[in-house]
Tab-separated table of C-alpha atoms in Angstrom:
chain	number	residue	atom	x	y	z
A	1	UNK	CA	0.000	0.000	0.000
A	2	UNK	CA	1.144	3.531	-0.750
A	3	UNK	CA	2.370	5.368	2.358
A	4	UNK	CA	-0.384	7.903	2.908
A	5	UNK	CA	-1.587	8.937	6.347
A	6	UNK	CA	-4.504	11.237	6.977
A	7	UNK	CA	-5.082	12.856	10.335
A	8	UNK	CA	-7.342	13.064	12.138
A	9	UNK	CA	-9.467	10.155	10.961
A	10	UNK	CA	-12.590	11.548	12.588
A	11	UNK	CA	-13.430	15.040	13.755
A	12	UNK	CA	-16.502	16.835	15.036
A	13	UNK	CA	-16.332	20.592	15.055
A	14	UNK	CA	-18.654	23.515	15.532
A	15	UNK	CA	-19.844	25.872	12.843
A	16	UNK	CA	-17.539	28.836	12.437
A	17	UNK	CA	-14.408	27.212	13.805
A	18	UNK	CA	-11.265	26.691	11.732
A	19	UNK	CA	-10.264	23.123	10.942
A	20	UNK	CA	-7.074	21.727	9.429
A	21	UNK	CA	-6.749	18.260	7.965
A	22	UNK	CA	-3.351	16.788	7.325
A	23	UNK	CA	-2.114	14.427	4.646
A	24	UNK	CA	1.338	12.914	5.008
A	25	UNK	CA	3.051	10.736	2.392
A	26	UNK	CA	6.235	8.728	2.463
A	27	UNK	CA	6.387	8.033	-1.301
A	28	UNK	CA	8.029	11.290	-2.356
A	29	UNK	CA	5.318	11.757	-4.984
A	30	UNK	CA	5.096	15.156	-6.600
A	31	UNK	CA	1.326	15.461	-6.853
A	32	UNK	CA	-1.101	15.559	-3.946
A	33	UNK	CA	-4.856	16.027	-4.000
A	34	UNK	CA	-7.754	16.682	-1.658
A	35	UNK	CA	-11.159	15.247	-2.572
A	36	UNK	CA	-14.447	15.167	-0.746
A	37	UNK	CA	-16.990	12.385	-1.069
A	38	UNK	CA	-20.692	13.090	-0.699
A	39	UNK	CA	-23.744	10.974	-1.525
A	40	UNK	CA	-24.904	11.614	-5.068
A	41	UNK	CA	-21.766	13.545	-5.942
A	42	UNK	CA	-19.031	10.954	-5.952
A	43	UNK	CA	-15.535	12.276	-5.428
A	44	UNK	CA	-14.994	15.957	-6.105
A	45	UNK	CA	-11.631	17.673	-6.258
A	46	UNK	CA	-11.099	20.501	-3.785
A	47	UNK	CA	-7.475	21.529	-4.346
A	48	UNK	CA	-4.337	19.880	-5.576
A	49	UNK	CA	-0.605	20.465	-5.504
A	50	UNK	CA	1.977	19.802	-8.203
A	51	UNK	CA	4.993	20.611	-6.051
A	52	UNK	CA	6.137	22.387	-2.921
A	53	UNK	CA	4.295	25.706	-2.682
A	54	UNK	CA	2.557	24.980	-6.030
A	55	UNK	CA	-1.175	24.531	-5.667
A	56	UNK	CA	-4.296	24.984	-7.740
A	57	UNK	CA	-8.046	24.940	-7.265
A	58	UNK	CA	-10.362	22.090	-8.043
A	59	UNK	CA	-14.064	22.123	-8.771
A	60	UNK	CA	-15.273	22.758	-5.175
A	61	UNK	CA	-12.578	24.994	-3.690
A	62	UNK	CA	-14.748	27.705	-2.110
A	63	UNK	CA	-14.304	27.797	1.671
A	64	UNK	CA	-11.076	25.787	1.572
A	65	UNK	CA	-7.406	26.663	1.451
A	66	UNK	CA	-4.339	24.463	1.202
A	67	UNK	CA	-0.646	24.637	1.883
A	68	UNK	CA	2.304	22.505	0.949
A	69	UNK	CA	5.573	23.578	2.548
A	70	UNK	CA	7.200	20.148	2.268
A	71	UNK	CA	6.937	17.399	-0.319
A	72	UNK	CA	5.459	14.994	2.204
A	73	UNK	CA	2.728	17.162	3.738
A	74	UNK	CA	-0.407	18.683	2.238
A	75	UNK	CA	-2.730	20.558	4.567
A	76	UNK	CA	-6.385	21.359	3.938
A	77	UNK	CA	-7.880	24.193	5.989
A	78	UNK	CA	-11.492	25.113	6.430
A	79	UNK	CA	-11.224	28.729	7.524
A	80	UNK	CA	-14.693	28.832	9.078
A	81	UNK	CA	-16.430	25.485	8.987
A	82	UNK	CA	-20.030	25.260	7.780
A	83	UNK	CA	-22.510	22.391	7.908
A	84	UNK	CA	-22.208	21.989	4.121
A	85	UNK	CA	-18.594	20.961	4.671
A	86	UNK	CA	-19.654	17.884	6.590
A	87	UNK	CA	-18.166	15.175	4.418
A	88	UNK	CA	-15.552	12.488	4.069
A	89	UNK	CA	-12.267	13.929	2.873
A	90	UNK	CA	-9.699	11.918	0.959
A	91	UNK	CA	-6.132	12.742	0.197
A	92	UNK	CA	-4.495	11.215	-2.863
A	93	UNK	CA	-0.992	11.161	-4.269
A	94	UNK	CA	0.414	10.595	-7.716
A	95	UNK	CA	3.970	10.318	-8.925
A	96	UNK	CA	3.589	12.067	-12.263
A	97	UNK	CA	0.213	13.700	-12.157
A	98	UNK	CA	-2.353	11.442	-13.707
A	99	UNK	CA	-0.721	10.996	-17.096
A	100	UNK	CA	-1.219	7.301	-17.752
A	101	UNK	CA	-0.808	6.465	-14.107
A	102	UNK	CA	-3.047	6.048	-11.127
A	103	UNK	CA	-3.475	8.060	-7.957
A	104	UNK	CA	-3.327	6.390	-4.530
A	105	UNK	CA	-5.764	7.352	-1.823
A	106	UNK	CA	-5.570	7.659	1.930
A	107	UNK	CA	-8.087	6.145	4.342
A	108	UNK	CA	-10.153	9.298	4.616
A	109	UNK	CA	-11.156	11.779	7.310
A	110	UNK	CA	-14.781	11.946	8.379
A	111	UNK	CA	-15.586	15.535	9.319
A	112	UNK	CA	-18.842	16.529	10.972
A	113	UNK	CA	-19.696	20.198	11.398
A	114	UNK	CA	-22.449	20.782	13.971
B	1	UNK	CA	-21.746	20.225	-15.299
B	2	UNK	CA	-20.922	16.574	-14.738
B	3	UNK	CA	-18.174	15.579	-17.156
B	4	UNK	CA	-18.111	11.959	-16.032
B	5	UNK	CA	-21.424	10.248	-15.412
B	6	UNK	CA	-22.430	6.954	-13.901
B	7	UNK	CA	-26.144	6.809	-14.415
B	8	UNK	CA	-26.801	3.652	-12.412
B	9	UNK	CA	-26.440	4.312	-8.691
B	10	UNK	CA	-26.721	0.644	-7.860
B	11	UNK	CA	-26.493	-2.810	-9.398
B	12	UNK	CA	-27.331	-6.202	-7.932
B	13	UNK	CA	-25.860	-9.362	-9.478
B	14	UNK	CA	-25.857	-13.008	-8.545
B	15	UNK	CA	-22.549	-14.629	-7.668
B	16	UNK	CA	-20.904	-16.205	-10.712
B	17	UNK	CA	-22.711	-13.988	-13.212
B	18	UNK	CA	-21.314	-11.013	-15.095
B	19	UNK	CA	-21.416	-7.505	-13.639
B	20	UNK	CA	-21.399	-4.630	-16.115
B	21	UNK	CA	-20.836	-1.119	-14.835
B	22	UNK	CA	-21.203	1.787	-17.211
B	23	UNK	CA	-19.707	5.238	-17.438
B	24	UNK	CA	-20.190	8.105	-19.894
B	25	UNK	CA	-18.107	11.199	-20.396
B	26	UNK	CA	-18.613	14.453	-22.230
B	27	UNK	CA	-15.116	15.747	-22.964
B	28	UNK	CA	-13.581	14.182	-26.061
B	29	UNK	CA	-10.142	15.397	-24.939
B	30	UNK	CA	-10.054	12.846	-22.113
B	31	UNK	CA	-7.535	10.186	-23.116
B	32	UNK	CA	-7.014	8.027	-20.052
B	33	UNK	CA	-9.643	6.408	-17.884
B	34	UNK	CA	-9.540	4.531	-14.612
B	35	UNK	CA	-11.819	2.470	-12.405
B	36	UNK	CA	-11.556	2.558	-8.642
B	37	UNK	CA	-13.213	0.319	-6.086
B	38	UNK	CA	-14.218	1.562	-2.660
B	39	UNK	CA	-15.192	-0.417	0.415
B	40	UNK	CA	-16.935	1.306	3.358
B	41	UNK	CA	-14.613	3.238	5.674
B	42	UNK	CA	-11.680	2.802	3.295
B	43	UNK	CA	-10.109	4.940	0.616
B	44	UNK	CA	-10.682	4.147	-3.063
B	45	UNK	CA	-8.249	1.658	-4.561
B	46	UNK	CA	-7.176	1.514	-8.166
B	47	UNK	CA	-8.648	-1.355	-10.147
B	48	UNK	CA	-7.914	-1.039	-13.846
B	49	UNK	CA	-7.274	1.623	-16.464
B	50	UNK	CA	-7.402	2.138	-20.206
B	51	UNK	CA	-5.739	4.518	-22.599
B	52	UNK	CA	-7.671	6.009	-25.482
B	53	UNK	CA	-5.368	4.265	-27.943
B	54	UNK	CA	-6.971	0.988	-26.886
B	55	UNK	CA	-10.540	-0.205	-26.861
B	56	UNK	CA	-10.093	-2.985	-24.331
B	57	UNK	CA	-7.911	-3.780	-21.339
B	58	UNK	CA	-8.104	-6.960	-19.333
B	59	UNK	CA	-6.794	-7.903	-15.914
B	60	UNK	CA	-7.966	-11.235	-14.592
B	61	UNK	CA	-11.708	-11.112	-13.967
B	62	UNK	CA	-11.853	-7.412	-14.830
B	63	UNK	CA	-12.125	-5.999	-18.345
B	64	UNK	CA	-12.644	-2.384	-19.316
B	65	UNK	CA	-14.032	-1.465	-22.718
B	66	UNK	CA	-13.768	1.968	-24.272
B	67	UNK	CA	-15.979	3.277	-27.064
B	68	UNK	CA	-14.554	6.675	-27.974
B	69	UNK	CA	-17.135	7.530	-30.583
B	70	UNK	CA	-19.883	7.040	-28.001
B	71	UNK	CA	-17.798	8.529	-25.164
B	72	UNK	CA	-18.628	5.458	-23.141
B	73	UNK	CA	-16.688	2.979	-21.086
B	74	UNK	CA	-17.742	-0.088	-19.204
B	75	UNK	CA	-16.264	-2.389	-16.606
B	76	UNK	CA	-17.039	-6.095	-16.838
B	77	UNK	CA	-16.478	-8.403	-13.905
B	78	UNK	CA	-16.644	-12.115	-14.714
B	79	UNK	CA	-17.399	-14.106	-12.670
B	80	UNK	CA	-18.727	-11.820	-9.961
B	81	UNK	CA	-17.854	-12.712	-6.380
B	82	UNK	CA	-19.315	-11.528	-3.063
B	83	UNK	CA	-16.023	-9.764	-2.309
B	84	UNK	CA	-16.668	-7.560	-5.336
B	85	UNK	CA	-19.495	-5.854	-3.465
B	86	UNK	CA	-18.345	-2.246	-3.233
B	87	UNK	CA	-18.824	1.170	-4.798
B	88	UNK	CA	-17.139	1.533	-8.169
B	89	UNK	CA	-16.021	4.894	-9.495
B	90	UNK	CA	-14.918	5.636	-13.012
B	91	UNK	CA	-12.546	8.528	-13.522
B	92	UNK	CA	-11.050	10.460	-16.406
B	93	UNK	CA	-7.622	12.029	-16.578
B	94	UNK	CA	-8.031	15.772	-16.975
B	95	UNK	CA	-4.528	17.233	-17.171
B	96	UNK	CA	-2.891	16.304	-13.862
B	97	UNK	CA	-6.117	15.576	-12.031
B	98	UNK	CA	-8.836	12.961	-12.027
B	99	UNK	CA	-12.494	13.734	-12.598
B	100	UNK	CA	-14.726	11.135	-10.994
B	101	UNK	CA	-18.205	9.908	-11.648
B	102	UNK	CA	-20.798	9.597	-8.900
B	103	UNK	CA	-20.214	5.901	-8.377
B	104	UNK	CA	-22.201	2.675	-8.729
B	105	UNK	CA	-22.828	0.466	-5.729
B	106	UNK	CA	-22.446	-3.173	-6.741
B	107	UNK	CA	-23.948	-5.888	-4.606
B	108	UNK	CA	-23.108	-9.491	-5.410
B	109	UNK	CA	-25.450	-11.933	-3.714
B	110	UNK	CA	-25.064	-15.741	-3.332
């Protein structure tokens, strides 16, 4: 299995509080991604990174920010959590982007905003 | 606008029979497609992929077919086993990122 660790695995937070999710990889892969999974929507890309300090938005980036100061860590921050951000969040990594290769996923973080 | 669509949210198949999961896409520039399998409380795991230069790719019990003119791909599982019960996502490579469909929940019963 690819070395991807997401933390925390579960979190309950209150509306309006900031939340940071962490993704840590030991594969030295260049690309890292944050997805959220919701019923009826599948997996939707929030943000991704193509190198240290290089990030870009995905299709559902509003309300989220990311940072990547080291190859191995990719942080997802909800600046002020809302109930609509209750979801399961997955981090993924890829060695060369997705050009004819697959991405590997972490175990997920279940976030509940109350 | 959903660029990758899985129109069947669920599928139920008897053990030993064939499972066929379908996926449609709208962007003709997509040239690499993947299928992922997801069990509850786990992350998605890669299953099989296909490049647009091929129309078929096979790996054991799993075969993916690509029809570029119809912008359609399908995953065939033969024979289906109870352990195949999971949610299956198709995905398309969109320049350094994957665009996923909404998933199909496959249940294989004895």
